[in-house]
mmCIF file of C-alpha atoms in Angstrom:
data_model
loop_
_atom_site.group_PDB
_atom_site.id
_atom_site.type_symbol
_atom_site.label_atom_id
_atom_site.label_comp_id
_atom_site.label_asym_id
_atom_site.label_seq_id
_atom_site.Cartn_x
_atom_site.Cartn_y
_atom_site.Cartn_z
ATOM 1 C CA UNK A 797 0.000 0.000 0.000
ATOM 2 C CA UNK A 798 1.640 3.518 -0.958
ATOM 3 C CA UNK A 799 2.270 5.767 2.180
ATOM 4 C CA UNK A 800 2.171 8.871 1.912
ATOM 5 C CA UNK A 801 5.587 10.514 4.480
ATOM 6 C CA UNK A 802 4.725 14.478 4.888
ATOM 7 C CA UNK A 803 7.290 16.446 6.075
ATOM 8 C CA UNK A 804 4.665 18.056 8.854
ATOM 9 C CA UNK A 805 4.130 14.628 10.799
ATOM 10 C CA UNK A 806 4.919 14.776 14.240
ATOM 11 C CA UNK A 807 5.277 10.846 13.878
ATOM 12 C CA UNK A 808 7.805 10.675 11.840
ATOM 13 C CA UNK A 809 10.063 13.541 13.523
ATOM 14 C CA UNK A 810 13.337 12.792 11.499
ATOM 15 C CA UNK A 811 11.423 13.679 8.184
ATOM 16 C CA UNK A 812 12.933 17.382 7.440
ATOM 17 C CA UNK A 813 10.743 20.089 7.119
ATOM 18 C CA UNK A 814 13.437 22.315 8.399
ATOM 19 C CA UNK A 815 15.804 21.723 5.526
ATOM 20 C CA UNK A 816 18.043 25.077 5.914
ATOM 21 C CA UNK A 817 18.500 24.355 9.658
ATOM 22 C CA UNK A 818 21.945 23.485 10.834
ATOM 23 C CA UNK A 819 23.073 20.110 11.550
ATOM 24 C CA UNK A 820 25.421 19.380 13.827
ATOM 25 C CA UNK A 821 27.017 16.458 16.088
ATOM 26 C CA UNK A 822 24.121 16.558 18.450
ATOM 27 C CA UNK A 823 21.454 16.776 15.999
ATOM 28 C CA UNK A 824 23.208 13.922 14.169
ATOM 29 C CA UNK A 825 23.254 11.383 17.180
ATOM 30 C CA UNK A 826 19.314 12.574 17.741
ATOM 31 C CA UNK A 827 18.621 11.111 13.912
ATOM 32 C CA UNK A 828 20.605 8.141 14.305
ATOM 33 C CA UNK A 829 18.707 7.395 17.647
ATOM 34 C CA UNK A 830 15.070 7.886 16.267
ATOM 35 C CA UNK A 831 16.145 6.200 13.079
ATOM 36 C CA UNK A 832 16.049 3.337 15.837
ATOM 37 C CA UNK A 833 19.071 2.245 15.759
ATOM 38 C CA UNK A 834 21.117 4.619 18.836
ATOM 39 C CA UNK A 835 24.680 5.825 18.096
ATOM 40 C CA UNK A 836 25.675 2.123 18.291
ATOM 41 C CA UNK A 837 28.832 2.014 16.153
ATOM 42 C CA UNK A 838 29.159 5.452 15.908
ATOM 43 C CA UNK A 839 29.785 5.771 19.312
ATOM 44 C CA UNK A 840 33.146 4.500 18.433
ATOM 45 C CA UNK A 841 33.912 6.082 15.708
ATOM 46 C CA UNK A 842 35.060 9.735 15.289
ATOM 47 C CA UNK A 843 31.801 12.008 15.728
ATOM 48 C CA UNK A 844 30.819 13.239 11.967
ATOM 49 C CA UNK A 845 31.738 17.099 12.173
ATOM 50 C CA UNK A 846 29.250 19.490 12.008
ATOM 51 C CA UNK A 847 27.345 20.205 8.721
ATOM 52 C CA UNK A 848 25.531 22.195 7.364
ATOM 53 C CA UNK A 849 22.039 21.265 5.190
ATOM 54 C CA UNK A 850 21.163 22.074 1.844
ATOM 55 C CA UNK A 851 20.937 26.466 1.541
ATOM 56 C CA UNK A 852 23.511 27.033 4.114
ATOM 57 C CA UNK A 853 26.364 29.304 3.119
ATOM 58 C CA UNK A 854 28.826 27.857 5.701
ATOM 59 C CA UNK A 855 31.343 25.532 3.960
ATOM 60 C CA UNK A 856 30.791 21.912 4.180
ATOM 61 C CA UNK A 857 32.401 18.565 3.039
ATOM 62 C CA UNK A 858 32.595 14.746 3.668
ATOM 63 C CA UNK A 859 35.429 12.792 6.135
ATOM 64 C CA UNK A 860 37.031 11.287 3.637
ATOM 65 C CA UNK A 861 37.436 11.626 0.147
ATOM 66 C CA UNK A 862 39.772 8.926 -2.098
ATOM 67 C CA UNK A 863 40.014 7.377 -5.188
ATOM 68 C CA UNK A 864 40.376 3.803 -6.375
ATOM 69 C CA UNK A 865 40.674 2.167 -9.848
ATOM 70 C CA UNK A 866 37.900 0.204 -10.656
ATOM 71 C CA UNK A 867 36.913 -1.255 -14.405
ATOM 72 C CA UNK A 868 37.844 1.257 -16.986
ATOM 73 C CA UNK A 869 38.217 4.304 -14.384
ATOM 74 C CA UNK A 870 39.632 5.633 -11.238
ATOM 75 C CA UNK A 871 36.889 6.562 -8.997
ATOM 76 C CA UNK A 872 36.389 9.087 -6.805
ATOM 77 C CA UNK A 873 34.552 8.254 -4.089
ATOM 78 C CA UNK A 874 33.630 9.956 -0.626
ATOM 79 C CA UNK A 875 33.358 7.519 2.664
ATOM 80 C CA UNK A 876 31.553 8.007 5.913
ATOM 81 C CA UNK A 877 31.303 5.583 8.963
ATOM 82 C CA UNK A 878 32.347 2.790 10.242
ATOM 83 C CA UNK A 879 34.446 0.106 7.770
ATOM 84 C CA UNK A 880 32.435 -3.105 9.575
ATOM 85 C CA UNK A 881 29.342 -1.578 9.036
ATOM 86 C CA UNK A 882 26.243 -2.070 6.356
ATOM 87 C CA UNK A 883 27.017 -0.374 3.252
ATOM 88 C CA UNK A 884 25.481 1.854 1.650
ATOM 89 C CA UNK A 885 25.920 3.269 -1.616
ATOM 90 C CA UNK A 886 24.526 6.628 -2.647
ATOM 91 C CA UNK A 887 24.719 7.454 -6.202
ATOM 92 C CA UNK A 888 24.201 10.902 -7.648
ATOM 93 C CA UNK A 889 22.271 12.217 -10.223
ATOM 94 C CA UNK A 890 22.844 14.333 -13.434
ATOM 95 C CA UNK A 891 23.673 17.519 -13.253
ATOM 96 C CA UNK A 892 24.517 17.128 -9.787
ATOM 97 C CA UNK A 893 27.249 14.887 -7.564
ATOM 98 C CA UNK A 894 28.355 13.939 -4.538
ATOM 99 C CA UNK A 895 27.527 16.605 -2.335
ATOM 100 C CA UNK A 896 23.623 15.355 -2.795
ATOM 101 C CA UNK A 897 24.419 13.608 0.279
ATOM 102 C CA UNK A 898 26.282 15.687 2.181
ATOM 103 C CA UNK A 899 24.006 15.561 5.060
ATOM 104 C CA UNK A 900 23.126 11.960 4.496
ATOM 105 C CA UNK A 901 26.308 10.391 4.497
ATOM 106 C CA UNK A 902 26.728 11.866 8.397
ATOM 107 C CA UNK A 903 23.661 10.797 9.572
ATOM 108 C CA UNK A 904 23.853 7.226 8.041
ATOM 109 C CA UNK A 905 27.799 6.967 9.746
ATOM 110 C CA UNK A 906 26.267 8.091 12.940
ATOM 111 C CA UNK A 907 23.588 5.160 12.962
ATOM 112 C CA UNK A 908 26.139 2.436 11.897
ATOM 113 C CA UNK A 909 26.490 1.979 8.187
ATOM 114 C CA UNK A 910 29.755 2.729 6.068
ATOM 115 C CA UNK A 911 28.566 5.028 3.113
ATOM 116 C CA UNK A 912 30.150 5.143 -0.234
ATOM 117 C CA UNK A 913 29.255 8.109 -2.381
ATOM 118 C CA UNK A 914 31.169 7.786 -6.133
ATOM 119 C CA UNK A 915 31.657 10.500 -8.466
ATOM 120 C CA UNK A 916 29.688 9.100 -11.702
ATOM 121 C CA UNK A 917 31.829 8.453 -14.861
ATOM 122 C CA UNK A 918 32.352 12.411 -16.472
ATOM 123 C CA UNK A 919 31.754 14.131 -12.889
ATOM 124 C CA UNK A 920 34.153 14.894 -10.187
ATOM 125 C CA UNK A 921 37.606 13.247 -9.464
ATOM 126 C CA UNK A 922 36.746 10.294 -11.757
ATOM 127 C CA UNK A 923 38.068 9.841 -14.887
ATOM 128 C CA UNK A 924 38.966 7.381 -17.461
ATOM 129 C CA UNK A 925 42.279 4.793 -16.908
ATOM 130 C CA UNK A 926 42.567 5.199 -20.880
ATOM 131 C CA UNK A 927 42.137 8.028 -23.275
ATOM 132 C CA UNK A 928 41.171 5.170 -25.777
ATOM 133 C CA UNK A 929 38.254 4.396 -23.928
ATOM 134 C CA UNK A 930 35.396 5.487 -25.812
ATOM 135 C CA UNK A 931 33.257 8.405 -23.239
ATOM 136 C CA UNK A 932 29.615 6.135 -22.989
ATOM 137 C CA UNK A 933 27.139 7.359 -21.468
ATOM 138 C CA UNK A 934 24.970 4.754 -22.000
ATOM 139 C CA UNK A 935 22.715 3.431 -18.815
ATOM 140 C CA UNK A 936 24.953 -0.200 -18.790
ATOM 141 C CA UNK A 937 27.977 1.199 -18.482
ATOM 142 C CA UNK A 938 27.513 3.215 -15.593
ATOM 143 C CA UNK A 939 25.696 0.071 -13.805
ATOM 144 C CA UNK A 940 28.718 -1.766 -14.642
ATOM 145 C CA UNK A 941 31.045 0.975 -13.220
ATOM 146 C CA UNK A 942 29.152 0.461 -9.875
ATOM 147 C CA UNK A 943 29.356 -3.208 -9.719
ATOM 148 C CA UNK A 944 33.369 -2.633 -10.788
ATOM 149 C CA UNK A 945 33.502 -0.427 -7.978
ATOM 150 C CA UNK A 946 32.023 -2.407 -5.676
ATOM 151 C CA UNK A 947 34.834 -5.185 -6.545
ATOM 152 C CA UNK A 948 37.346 -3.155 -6.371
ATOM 153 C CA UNK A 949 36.167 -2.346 -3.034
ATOM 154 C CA UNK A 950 35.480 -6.110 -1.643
ATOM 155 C CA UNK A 951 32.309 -5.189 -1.119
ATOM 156 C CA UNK A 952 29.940 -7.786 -1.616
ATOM 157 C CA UNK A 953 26.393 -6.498 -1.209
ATOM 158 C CA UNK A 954 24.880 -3.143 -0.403
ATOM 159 C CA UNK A 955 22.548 -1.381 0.322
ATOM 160 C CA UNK A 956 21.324 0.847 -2.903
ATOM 161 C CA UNK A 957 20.265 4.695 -3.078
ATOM 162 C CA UNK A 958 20.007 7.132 -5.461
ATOM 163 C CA UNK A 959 17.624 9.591 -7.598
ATOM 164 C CA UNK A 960 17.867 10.601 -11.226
ATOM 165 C CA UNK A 961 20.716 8.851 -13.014
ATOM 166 C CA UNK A 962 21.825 7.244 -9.178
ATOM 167 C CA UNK A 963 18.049 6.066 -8.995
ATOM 168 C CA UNK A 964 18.073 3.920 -12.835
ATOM 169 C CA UNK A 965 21.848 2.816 -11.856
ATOM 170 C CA UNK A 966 20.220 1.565 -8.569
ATOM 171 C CA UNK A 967 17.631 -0.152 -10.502
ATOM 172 C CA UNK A 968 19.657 -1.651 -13.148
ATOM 173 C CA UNK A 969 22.013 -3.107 -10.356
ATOM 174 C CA UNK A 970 19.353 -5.081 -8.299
ATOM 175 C CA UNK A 971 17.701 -6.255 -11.646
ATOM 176 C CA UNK A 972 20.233 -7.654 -12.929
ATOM 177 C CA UNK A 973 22.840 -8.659 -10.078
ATOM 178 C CA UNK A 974 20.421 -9.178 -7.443
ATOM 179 C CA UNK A 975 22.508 -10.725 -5.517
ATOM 180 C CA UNK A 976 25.099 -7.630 -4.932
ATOM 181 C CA UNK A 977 21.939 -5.641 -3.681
ATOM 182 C CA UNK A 978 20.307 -6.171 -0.174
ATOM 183 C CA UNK A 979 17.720 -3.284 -0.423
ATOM 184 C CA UNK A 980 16.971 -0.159 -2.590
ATOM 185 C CA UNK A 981 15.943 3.247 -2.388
ATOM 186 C CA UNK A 982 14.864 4.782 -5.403
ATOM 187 C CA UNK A 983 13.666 8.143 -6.068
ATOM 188 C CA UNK A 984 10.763 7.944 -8.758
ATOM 189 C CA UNK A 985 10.985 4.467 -8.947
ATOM 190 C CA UNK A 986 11.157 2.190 -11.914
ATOM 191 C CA UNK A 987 13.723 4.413 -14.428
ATOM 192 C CA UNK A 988 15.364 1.339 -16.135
ATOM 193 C CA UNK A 989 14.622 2.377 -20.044
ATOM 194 C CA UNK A 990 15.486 1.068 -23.732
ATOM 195 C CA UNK A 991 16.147 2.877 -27.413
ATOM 196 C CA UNK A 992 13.198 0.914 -28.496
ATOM 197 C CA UNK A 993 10.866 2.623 -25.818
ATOM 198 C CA UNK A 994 12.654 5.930 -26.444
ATOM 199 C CA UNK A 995 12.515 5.986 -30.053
ATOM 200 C CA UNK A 996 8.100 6.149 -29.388
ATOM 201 C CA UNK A 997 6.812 9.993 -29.556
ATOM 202 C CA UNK A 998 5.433 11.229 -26.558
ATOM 203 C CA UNK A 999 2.296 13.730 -25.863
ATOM 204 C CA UNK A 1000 3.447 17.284 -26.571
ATOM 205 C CA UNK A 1001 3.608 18.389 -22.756
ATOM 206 C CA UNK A 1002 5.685 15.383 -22.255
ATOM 207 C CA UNK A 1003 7.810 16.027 -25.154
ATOM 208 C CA UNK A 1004 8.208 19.540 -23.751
ATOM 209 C CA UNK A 1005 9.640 18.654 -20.099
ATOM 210 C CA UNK A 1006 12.484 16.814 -22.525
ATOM 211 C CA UNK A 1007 13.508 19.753 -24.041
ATOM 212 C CA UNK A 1008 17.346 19.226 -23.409
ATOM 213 C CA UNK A 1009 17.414 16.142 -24.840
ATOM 214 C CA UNK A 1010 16.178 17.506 -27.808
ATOM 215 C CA UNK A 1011 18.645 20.031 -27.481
ATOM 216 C CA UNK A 1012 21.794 17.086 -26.731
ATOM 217 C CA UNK A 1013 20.774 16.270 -30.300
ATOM 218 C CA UNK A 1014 21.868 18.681 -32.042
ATOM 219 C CA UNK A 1015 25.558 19.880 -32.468
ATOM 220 C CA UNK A 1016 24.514 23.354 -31.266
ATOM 221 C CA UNK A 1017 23.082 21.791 -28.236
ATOM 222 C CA UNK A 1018 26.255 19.977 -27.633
ATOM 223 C CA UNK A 1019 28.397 23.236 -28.194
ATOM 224 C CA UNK A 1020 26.057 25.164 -25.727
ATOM 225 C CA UNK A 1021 26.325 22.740 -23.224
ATOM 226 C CA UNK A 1022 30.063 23.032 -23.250
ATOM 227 C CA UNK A 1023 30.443 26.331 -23.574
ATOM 228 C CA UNK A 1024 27.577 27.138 -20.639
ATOM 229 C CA UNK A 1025 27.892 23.915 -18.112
ATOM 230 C CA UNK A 1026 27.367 26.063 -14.922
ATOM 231 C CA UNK A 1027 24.566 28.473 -16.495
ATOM 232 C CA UNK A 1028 23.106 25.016 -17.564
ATOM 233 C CA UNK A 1029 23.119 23.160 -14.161
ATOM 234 C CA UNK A 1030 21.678 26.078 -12.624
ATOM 235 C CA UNK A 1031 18.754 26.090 -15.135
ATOM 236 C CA UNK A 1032 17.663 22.420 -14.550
ATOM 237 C CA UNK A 1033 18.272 22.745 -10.803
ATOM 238 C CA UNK A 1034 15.736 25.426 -10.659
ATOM 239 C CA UNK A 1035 13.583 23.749 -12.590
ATOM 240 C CA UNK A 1036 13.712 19.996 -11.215
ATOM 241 C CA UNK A 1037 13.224 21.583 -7.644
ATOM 242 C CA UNK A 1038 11.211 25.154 -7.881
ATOM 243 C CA UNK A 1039 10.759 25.311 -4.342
ATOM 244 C CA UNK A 1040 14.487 24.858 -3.386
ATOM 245 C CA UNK A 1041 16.232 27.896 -2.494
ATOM 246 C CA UNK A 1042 20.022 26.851 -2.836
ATOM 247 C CA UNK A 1043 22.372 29.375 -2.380
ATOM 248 C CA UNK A 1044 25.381 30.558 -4.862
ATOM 249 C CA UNK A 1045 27.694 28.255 -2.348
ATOM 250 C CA UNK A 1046 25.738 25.242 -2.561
ATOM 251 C CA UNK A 1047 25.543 25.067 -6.351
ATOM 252 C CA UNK A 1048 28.847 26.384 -7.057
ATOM 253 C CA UNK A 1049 30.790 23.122 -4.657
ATOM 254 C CA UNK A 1050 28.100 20.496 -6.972
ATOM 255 C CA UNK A 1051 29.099 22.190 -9.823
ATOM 256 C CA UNK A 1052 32.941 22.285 -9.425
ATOM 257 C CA UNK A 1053 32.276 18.615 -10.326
ATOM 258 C CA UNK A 1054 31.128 19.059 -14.062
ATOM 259 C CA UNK A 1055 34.034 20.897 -14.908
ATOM 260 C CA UNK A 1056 35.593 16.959 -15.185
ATOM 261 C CA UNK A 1057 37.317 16.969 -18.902
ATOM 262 C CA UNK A 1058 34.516 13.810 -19.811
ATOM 263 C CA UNK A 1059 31.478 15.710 -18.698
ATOM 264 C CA UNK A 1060 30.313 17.113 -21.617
ATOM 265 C CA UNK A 1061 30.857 14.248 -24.072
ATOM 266 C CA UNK A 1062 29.511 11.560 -21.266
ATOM 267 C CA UNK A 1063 26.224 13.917 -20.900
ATOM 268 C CA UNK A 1064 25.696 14.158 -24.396
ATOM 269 C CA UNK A 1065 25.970 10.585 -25.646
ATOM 270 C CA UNK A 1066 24.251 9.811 -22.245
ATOM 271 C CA UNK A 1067 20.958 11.819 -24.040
ATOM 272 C CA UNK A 1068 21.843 10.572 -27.764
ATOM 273 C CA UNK A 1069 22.139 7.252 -26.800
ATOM 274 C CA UNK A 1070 18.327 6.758 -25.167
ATOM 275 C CA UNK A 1071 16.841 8.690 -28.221
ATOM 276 C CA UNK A 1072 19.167 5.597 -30.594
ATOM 277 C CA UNK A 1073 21.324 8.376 -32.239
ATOM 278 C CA UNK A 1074 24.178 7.228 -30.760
ATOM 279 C CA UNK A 1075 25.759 3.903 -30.429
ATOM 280 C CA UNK A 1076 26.386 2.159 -27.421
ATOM 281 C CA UNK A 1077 29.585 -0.352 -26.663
ATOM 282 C CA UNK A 1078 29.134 -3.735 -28.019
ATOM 283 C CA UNK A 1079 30.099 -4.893 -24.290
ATOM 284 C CA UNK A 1080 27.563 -3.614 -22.812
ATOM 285 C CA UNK A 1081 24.901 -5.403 -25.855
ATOM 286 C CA UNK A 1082 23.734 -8.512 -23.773
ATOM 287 C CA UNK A 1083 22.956 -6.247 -20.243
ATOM 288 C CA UNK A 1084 20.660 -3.833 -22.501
ATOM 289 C CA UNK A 1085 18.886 -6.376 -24.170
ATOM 290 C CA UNK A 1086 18.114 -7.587 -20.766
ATOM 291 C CA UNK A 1087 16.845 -4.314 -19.681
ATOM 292 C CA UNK A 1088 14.963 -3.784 -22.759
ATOM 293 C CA UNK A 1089 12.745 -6.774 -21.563
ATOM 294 C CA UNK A 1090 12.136 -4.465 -18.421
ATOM 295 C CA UNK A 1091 12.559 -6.744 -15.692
ATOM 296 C CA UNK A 1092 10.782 -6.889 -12.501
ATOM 297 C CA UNK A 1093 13.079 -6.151 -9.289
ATOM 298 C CA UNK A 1094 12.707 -8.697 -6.139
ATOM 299 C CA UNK A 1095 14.970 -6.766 -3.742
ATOM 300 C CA UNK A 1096 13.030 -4.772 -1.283
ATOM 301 C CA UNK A 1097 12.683 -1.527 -2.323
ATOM 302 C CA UNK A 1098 11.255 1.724 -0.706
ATOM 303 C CA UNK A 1099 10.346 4.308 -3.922
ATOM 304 C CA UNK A 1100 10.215 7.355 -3.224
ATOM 305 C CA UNK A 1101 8.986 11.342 -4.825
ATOM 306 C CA UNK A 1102 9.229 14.970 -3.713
ATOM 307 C CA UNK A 1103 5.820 16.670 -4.230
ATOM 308 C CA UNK A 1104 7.089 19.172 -5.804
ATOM 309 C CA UNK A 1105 9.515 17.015 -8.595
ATOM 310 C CA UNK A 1106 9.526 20.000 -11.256
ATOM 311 C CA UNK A 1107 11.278 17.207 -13.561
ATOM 312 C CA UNK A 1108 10.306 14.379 -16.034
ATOM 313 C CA UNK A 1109 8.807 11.679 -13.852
ATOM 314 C CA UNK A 1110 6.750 8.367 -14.008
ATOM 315 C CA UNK A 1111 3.400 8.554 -11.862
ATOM 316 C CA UNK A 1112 3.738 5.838 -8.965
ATOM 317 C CA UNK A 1113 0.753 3.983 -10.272
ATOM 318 C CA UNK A 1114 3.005 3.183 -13.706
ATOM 319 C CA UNK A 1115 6.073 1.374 -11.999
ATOM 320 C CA UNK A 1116 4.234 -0.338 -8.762
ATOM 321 C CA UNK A 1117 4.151 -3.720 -10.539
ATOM 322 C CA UNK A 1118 7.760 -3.670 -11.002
ATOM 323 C CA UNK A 1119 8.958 -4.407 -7.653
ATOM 324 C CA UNK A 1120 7.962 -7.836 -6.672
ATOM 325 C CA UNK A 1121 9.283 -8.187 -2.998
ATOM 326 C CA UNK A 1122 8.438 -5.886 0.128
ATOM 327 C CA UNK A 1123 7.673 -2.743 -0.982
ATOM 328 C CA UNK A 1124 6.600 0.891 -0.114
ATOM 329 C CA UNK A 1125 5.924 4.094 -1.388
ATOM 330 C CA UNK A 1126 6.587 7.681 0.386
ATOM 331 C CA UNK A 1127 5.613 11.115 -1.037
ATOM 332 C CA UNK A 1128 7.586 13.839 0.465
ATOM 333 C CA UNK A 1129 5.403 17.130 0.782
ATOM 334 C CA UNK A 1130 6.276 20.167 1.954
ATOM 335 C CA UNK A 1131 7.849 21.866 -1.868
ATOM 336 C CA UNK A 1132 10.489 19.028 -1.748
ATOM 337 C CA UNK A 1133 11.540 18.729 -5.403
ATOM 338 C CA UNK A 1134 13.831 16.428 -7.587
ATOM 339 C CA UNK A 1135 17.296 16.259 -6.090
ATOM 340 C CA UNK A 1136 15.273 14.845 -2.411
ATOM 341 C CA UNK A 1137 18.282 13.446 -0.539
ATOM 342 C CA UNK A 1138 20.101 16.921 -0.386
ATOM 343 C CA UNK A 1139 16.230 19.075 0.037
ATOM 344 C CA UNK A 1140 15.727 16.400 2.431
ATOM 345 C CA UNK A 1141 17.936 14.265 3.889
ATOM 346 C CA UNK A 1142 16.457 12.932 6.868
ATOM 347 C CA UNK A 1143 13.909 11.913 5.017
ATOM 348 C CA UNK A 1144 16.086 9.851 2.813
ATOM 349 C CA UNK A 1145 17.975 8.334 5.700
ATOM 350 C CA UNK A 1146 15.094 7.345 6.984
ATOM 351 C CA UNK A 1147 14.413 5.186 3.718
ATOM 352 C CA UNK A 1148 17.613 3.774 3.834
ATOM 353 C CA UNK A 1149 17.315 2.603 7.510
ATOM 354 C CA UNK A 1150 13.616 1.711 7.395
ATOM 355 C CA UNK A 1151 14.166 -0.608 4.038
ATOM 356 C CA UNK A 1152 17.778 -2.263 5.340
ATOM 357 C CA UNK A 1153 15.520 -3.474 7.782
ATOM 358 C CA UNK A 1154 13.745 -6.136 5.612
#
């Protein structure tokens, strides 16, 4: 049955309706004890330093920042928490990055769990082991990158989080190694798509909302997109979350990360690629053919929308029959928009927690 998680319930007091507040130690070890699981671990560990959320001008970062090769890249990666705990991977979305979670990651590490956060292939401190490699965007490849990373980590299964790209990695990762996945979190569900599916025209409003991938298409687009990254991110940012009011500092540490030398060309064939204008890696054939059949995910997954998603998005109603094990559904009210883990973090930890429970 789909719940519906406002930000205004007294029952469910970690849910953040307070989203510019400061969060500190104390705060921290309050969420990680009505997340229900105490400090535990934490205890232990070094307390997470004091953050600020999502609007905040005061400067803020993650504990530990490092990189690791892993497939065809070196990865950049943040960490949080304790190395024996659950893991937790957090993946970003597009035209974002790591700092999504900058207020998740601490509250997580505080409740127990060790929390990877990678930079995506074309974003951040990641980049490519080869300059042969060809810069695919396509939605295999950066599944594949996770599971690589999660090798080249020894880490066996996690648990799986994420929103707009992060959110159809997540979902191509528990469909098709199930096994590496213990639980998801996916912010407007079912994304897992196919060039087949793409190439079929849309209504017009629906058409509209895509208006950058139309864009992508087109040589000019690709040239404006390079020449006005920032300008760019800025645009979809206020548009994906028209209630959020970020300020200069906040966008301009996300958007330090799209000044990686692959951005541009993994964006662009990233948008080419769905609409079949752009060819994908014959590696990577066999894993879209078995997303093209659209396959059902058995993990247990909690799905997950801000009211106020100014973005392309499915309706809940369209994806519920994909998810086959325990399952649950939370709207987040209060003018929470696209990018929810950083407009609303404790309401994303508390996902993560509630569905690692299963």
């Amino acid at each position: 049955m789909a719940r519906k998680l406002e930000t205004e319930t007294a029952g469910t007091a970690l849910v953040d309706h307070g989203r510019r507040r400061f969060i500190g130690t104390a705060t921290l070890a309050a969420a990680a004890a009505g997340l229900g699981l105490g400090m535990g671990r934490a205890q232990a560990a070094e307390p997470p330093a004091a953050r600020p959320t999502a609007g905040s001008s005061s400067p803020t970062g993650f504990k530990s920042l490092k990189q690791i090769d892993a497939g065809p890249l070196n990865i950049g990666y943040a960490e949080d928490g304790p190395a024996d705990g659950p893991v937790v991977l957090l993946l970003h979305g597009w035209p974002y990055d790591i700092h999504s979670y900058v207020d998740v990651a601490p509250i997580l590490a505080a409740a127990g769990y060790r929390v990877i956060i990678p930079h995506l292939r074309g974003y951040g401190t990641t980049r490519f082991l080869s300059a042969a490699t060809p810069r695919n965007g396509q939605q295999a490849a950066i599944a594949a990158d996770m599971i690589a990373l999660m090798d080249a980590l020894k880490i066996k299964t996690a648990i799986l989080a994420g929103y707009d790209w992060g959110a159809r990695t997540a979902n191509i990762m528990a469909a098709l190694w199930p096994e590496r996945c213990n639980a998801m979190v996916s912010v407007s569900g079912y994304l897992i798509g196919s060039q087949d599916l793409n190439r079929a025209p849309l209504p017009p409003k629906a058409e509209l909302q895509w208006w950058y991938q139309y864009y992508f298409a087109t040589d000019r687009g690709r040239a404006g997109y390079a020449k006005y990254t920032h300008d760019f991110a800025r645009l979809i940012w206020q548009l994906a979350s028209p209630n959020w009011a970020f300020d200069d500092a906040t966008f301009e540490r996300s958007a330090a990360s799209l000044d990686n030398p692959d951005h541009v060309d993994i964006s662009i064939h990233n948008y080419r690629w769905r609409l079949g204008l752009a060819e994908g890696k014959a590696q990577y054939d066999a894993l879209e053919r078995a997303l093209a059949a659209f396959p059902t995910i058995k993990v247990p997954t909690i799905t997950m929308e801000g009211g106020a998603n100014g973005a392309p998005h499915p309706s809940p109603d369209m994806y519920r029959a994909k998810f086959t094990g325990r399952y649950e559904h939370r709207l987040i009210t209060g003018g929470i928009g696209h990018n929810l883990p950083q407009e609303a973090p404790l309401a994303f930890a508390q996902a993560v927690v509630d569905i690692g429970k299963a």
